[in-house]
Short mmCIF file of C-alpha atoms in Angstrom, two decimals:
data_model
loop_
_atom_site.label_atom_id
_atom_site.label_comp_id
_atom_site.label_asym_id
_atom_site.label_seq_id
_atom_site.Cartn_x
_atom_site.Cartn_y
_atom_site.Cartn_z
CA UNK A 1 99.86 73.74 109.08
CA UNK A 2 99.37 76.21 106.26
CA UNK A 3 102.60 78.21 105.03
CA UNK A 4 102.47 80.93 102.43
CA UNK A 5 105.66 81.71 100.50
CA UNK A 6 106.96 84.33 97.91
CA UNK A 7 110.17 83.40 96.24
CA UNK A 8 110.82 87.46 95.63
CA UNK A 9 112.05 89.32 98.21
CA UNK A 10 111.99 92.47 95.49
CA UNK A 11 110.88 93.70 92.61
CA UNK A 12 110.40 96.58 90.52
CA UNK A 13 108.76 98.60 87.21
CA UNK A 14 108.22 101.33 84.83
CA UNK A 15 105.51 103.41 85.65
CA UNK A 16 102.63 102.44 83.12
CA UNK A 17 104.17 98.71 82.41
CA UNK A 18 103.27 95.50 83.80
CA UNK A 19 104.46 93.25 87.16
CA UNK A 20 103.71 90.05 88.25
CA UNK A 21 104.40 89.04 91.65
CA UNK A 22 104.62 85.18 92.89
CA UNK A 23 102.89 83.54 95.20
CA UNK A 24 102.91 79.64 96.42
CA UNK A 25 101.19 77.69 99.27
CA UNK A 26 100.75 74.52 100.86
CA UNK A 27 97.78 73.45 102.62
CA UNK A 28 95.30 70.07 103.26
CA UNK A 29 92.14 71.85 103.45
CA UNK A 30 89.87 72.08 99.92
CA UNK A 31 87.81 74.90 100.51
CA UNK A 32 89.79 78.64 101.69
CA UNK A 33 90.49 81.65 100.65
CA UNK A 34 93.65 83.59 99.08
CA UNK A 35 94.55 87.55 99.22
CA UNK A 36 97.01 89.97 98.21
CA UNK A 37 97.11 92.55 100.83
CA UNK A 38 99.63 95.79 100.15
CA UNK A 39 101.44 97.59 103.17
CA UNK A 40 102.96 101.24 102.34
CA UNK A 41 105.18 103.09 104.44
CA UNK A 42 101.96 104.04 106.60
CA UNK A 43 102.30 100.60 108.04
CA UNK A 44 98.23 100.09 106.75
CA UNK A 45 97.70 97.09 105.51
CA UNK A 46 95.15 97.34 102.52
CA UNK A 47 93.68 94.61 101.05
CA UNK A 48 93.94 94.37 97.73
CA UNK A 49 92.32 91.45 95.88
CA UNK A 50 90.37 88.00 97.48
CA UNK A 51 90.45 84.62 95.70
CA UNK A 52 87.69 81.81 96.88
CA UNK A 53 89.40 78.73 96.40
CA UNK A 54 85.86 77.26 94.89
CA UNK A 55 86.12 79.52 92.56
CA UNK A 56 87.64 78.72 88.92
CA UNK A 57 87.68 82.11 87.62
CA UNK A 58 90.34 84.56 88.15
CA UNK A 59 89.72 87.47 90.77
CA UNK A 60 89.99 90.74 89.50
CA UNK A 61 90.08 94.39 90.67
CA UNK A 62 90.31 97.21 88.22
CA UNK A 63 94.50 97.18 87.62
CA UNK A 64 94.95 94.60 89.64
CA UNK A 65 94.22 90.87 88.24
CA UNK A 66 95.24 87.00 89.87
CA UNK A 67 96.60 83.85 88.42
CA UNK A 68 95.32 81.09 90.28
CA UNK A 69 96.26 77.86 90.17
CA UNK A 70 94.62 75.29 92.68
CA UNK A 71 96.31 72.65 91.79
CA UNK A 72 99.62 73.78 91.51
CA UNK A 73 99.10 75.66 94.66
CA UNK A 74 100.09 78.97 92.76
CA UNK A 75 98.36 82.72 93.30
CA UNK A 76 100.26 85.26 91.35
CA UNK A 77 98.95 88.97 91.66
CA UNK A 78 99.21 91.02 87.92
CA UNK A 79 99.54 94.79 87.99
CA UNK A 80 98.61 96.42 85.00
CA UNK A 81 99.59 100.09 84.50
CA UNK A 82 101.50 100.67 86.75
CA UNK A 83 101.49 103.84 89.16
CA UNK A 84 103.91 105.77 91.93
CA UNK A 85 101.42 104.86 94.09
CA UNK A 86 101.11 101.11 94.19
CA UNK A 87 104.79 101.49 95.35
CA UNK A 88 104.64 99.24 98.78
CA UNK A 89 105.23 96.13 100.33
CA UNK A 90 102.98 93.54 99.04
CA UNK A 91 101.87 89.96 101.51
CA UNK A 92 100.16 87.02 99.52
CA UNK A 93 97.80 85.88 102.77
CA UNK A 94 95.99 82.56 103.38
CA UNK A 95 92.61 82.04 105.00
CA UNK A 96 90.80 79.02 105.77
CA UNK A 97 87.14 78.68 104.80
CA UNK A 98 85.52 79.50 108.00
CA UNK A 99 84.69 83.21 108.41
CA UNK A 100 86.93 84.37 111.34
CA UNK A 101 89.80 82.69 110.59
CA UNK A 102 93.17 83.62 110.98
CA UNK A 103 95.30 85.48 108.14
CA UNK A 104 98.65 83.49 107.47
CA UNK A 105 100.82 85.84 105.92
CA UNK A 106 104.13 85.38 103.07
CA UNK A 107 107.61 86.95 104.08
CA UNK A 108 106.38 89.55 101.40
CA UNK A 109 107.64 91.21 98.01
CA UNK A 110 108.80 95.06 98.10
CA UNK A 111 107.79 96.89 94.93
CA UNK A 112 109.68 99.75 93.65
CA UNK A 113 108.00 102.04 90.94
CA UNK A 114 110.50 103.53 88.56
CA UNK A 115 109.30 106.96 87.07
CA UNK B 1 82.77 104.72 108.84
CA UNK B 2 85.78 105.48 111.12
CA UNK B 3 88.84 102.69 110.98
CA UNK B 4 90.35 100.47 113.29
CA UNK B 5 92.59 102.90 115.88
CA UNK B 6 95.41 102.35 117.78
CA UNK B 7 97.50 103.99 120.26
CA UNK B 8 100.55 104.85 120.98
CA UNK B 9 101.79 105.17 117.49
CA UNK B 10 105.34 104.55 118.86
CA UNK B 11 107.01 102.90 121.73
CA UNK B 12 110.93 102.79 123.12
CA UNK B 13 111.72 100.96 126.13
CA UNK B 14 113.83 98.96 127.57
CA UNK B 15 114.43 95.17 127.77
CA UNK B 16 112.32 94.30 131.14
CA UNK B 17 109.90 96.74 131.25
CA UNK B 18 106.94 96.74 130.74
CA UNK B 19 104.47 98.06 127.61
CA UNK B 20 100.75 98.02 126.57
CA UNK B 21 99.15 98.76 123.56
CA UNK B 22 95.55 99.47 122.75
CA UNK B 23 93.17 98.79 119.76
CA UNK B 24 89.94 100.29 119.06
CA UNK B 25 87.97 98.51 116.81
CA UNK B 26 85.41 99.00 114.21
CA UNK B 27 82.06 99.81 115.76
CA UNK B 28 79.66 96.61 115.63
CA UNK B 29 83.09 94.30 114.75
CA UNK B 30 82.71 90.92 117.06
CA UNK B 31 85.92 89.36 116.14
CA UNK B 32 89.43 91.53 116.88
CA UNK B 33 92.78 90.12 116.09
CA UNK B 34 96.55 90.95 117.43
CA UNK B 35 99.69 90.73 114.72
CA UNK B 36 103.24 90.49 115.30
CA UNK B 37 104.93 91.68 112.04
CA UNK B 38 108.48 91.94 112.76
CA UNK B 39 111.06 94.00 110.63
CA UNK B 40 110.92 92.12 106.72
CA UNK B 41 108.77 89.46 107.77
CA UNK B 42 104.51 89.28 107.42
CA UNK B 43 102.56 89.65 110.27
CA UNK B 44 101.32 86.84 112.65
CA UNK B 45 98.84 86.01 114.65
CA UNK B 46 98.90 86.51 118.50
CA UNK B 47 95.52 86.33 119.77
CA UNK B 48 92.17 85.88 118.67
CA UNK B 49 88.85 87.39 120.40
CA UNK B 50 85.56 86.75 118.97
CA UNK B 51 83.02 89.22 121.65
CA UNK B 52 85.53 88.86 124.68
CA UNK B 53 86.27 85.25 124.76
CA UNK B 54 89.28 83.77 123.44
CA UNK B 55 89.12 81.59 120.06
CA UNK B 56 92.84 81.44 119.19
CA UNK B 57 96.07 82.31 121.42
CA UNK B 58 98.42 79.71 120.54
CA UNK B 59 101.27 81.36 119.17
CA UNK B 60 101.06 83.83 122.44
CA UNK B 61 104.17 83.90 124.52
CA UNK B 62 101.88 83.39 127.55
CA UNK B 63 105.05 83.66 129.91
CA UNK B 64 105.52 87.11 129.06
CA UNK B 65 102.18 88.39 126.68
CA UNK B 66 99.06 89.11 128.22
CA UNK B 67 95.81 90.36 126.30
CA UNK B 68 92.10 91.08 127.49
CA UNK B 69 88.86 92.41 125.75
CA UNK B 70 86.62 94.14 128.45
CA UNK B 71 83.22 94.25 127.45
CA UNK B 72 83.54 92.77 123.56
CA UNK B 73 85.02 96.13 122.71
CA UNK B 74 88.37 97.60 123.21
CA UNK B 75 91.54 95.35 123.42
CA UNK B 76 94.60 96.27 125.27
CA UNK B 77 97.73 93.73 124.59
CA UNK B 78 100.60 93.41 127.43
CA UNK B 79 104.70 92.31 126.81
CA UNK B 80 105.81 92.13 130.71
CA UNK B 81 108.89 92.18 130.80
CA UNK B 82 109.64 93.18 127.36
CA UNK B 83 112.63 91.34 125.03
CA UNK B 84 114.66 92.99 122.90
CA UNK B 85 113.31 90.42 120.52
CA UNK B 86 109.83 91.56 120.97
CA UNK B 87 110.88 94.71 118.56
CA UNK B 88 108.04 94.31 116.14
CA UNK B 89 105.36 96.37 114.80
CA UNK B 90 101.89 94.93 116.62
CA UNK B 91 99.32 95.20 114.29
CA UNK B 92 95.42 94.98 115.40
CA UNK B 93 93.02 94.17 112.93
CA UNK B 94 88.81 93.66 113.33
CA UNK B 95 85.56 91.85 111.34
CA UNK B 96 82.68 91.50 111.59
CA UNK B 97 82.19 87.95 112.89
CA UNK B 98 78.81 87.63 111.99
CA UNK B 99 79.53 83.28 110.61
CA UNK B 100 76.77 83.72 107.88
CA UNK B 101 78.76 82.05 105.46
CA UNK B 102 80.21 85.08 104.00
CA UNK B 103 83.24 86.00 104.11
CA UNK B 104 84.43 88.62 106.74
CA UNK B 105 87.11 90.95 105.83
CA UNK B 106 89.42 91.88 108.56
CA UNK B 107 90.48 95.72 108.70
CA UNK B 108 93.45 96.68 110.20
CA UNK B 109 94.65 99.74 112.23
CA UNK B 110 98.54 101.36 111.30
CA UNK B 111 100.15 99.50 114.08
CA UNK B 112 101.65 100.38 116.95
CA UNK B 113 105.85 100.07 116.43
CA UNK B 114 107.82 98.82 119.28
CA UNK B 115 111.43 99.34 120.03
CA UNK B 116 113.09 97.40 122.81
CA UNK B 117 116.99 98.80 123.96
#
């Protein structure tokens, strides 16, 4: 079975400085997919950024940049600049390759932006 | 494009009755999933529907959670009788489900959150 884990339960920034929240996961399969997915107090969930696992390059989405690292089963999600309003509850998810599949989720990592 | 709805917003009952919750989802979506996120954990998967069959139900408490698609369309999901463990936000999310070899982002609705007393 796939499990998705991040080590910190919170974490927080300046406005306009730089995070990096951690991500690991275990799995058999070669081919899947990785997110980051943020929840505010709206209870939405958003998604934020998609990593193929065929891919080597590094998924990014204006601000909002992963570290992936297949090998070491590591997906870290970089947030540059940061603003009040990425201020949420953030869920590294897992996918496998086939289209359809279910979302395994991490425990999650609350974010606090200082002013 | 409208979103993935949900109704009611918010739900209080008490342990052993009985609650439903219903998901709209995006217009043309084939596939609709069920979450369980409960308070400071990440959501996880209850049921699966791709059209209105079933493709993936085994984490649902089938003694106690029920869950039907009429017509490949609407969803309702079903706790009878209702734990107070079952306090949970139940999250409904939908894709496209079109297999092309693309991937298929699922959108989700806000949730419906459940209280049990």
């Amino acid at each position: 079975a796939q499990t998705v884990t991040q080590s910190q339960p919170e974490m927080s920034v300046q406005e306009a400085e730089t995070v990096t929240l951690s991500c690991t996961y275990d799995t058999s399969e070669s081919d899947y997919y990785l997110f980051w997915y943020k929840q505010p107090p709206s209870r939405q969930m958003i998604l934020v950024i998609r990593q193929e696992a065929y891919k080597q390059q590094n998924a990014t989405e204006n601000r909002f940049s992963v570290n992936f690292q297949k090998a070491a089963k590591s997906f870290s999600l970089k947030i540059s600049d940061s603003q009040l309003g990425d201020a949420a509850m953030y869920f590294c998810a897992y996918s496998r390759e086939t289209s359809g599949s279910r979302l395994t989720f991490g425990e999650g990592t609350q974010l606090t932006v200082n002013p | 494009e409208a979103g993935v709805a949900q109704s009611p917003r918010y739900k209080i009952i008490e342990k052993r009755q009985s609650v439903a919750f219903w998901c709209n989802p995006i217009s043309g979506h084939a596939t609709l999933y069920w979450y369980q996120q409960i308070l400071g954990q990440g959501p996880k998967l209850l049921i699966q529907f791709q059209n209105n069959g079933v493709v993936d139900d085994s984490q649902l408490p089938k003694d106690r959670f029920s869950a039907e698609r009429l017509k490949g369309v609407d969803s309702t999901l079903k706790i009878q009788p209702a734990k107070l463990e079952d306090s949970a936000v139940y999250l409904c999310a939908s894709s496209l489900g079109d297999f092309w070899g693309h991937y298929n982002e699922q959108f989700f609705g806000p949730g419906t959150r459940l209280t049990v007393l």
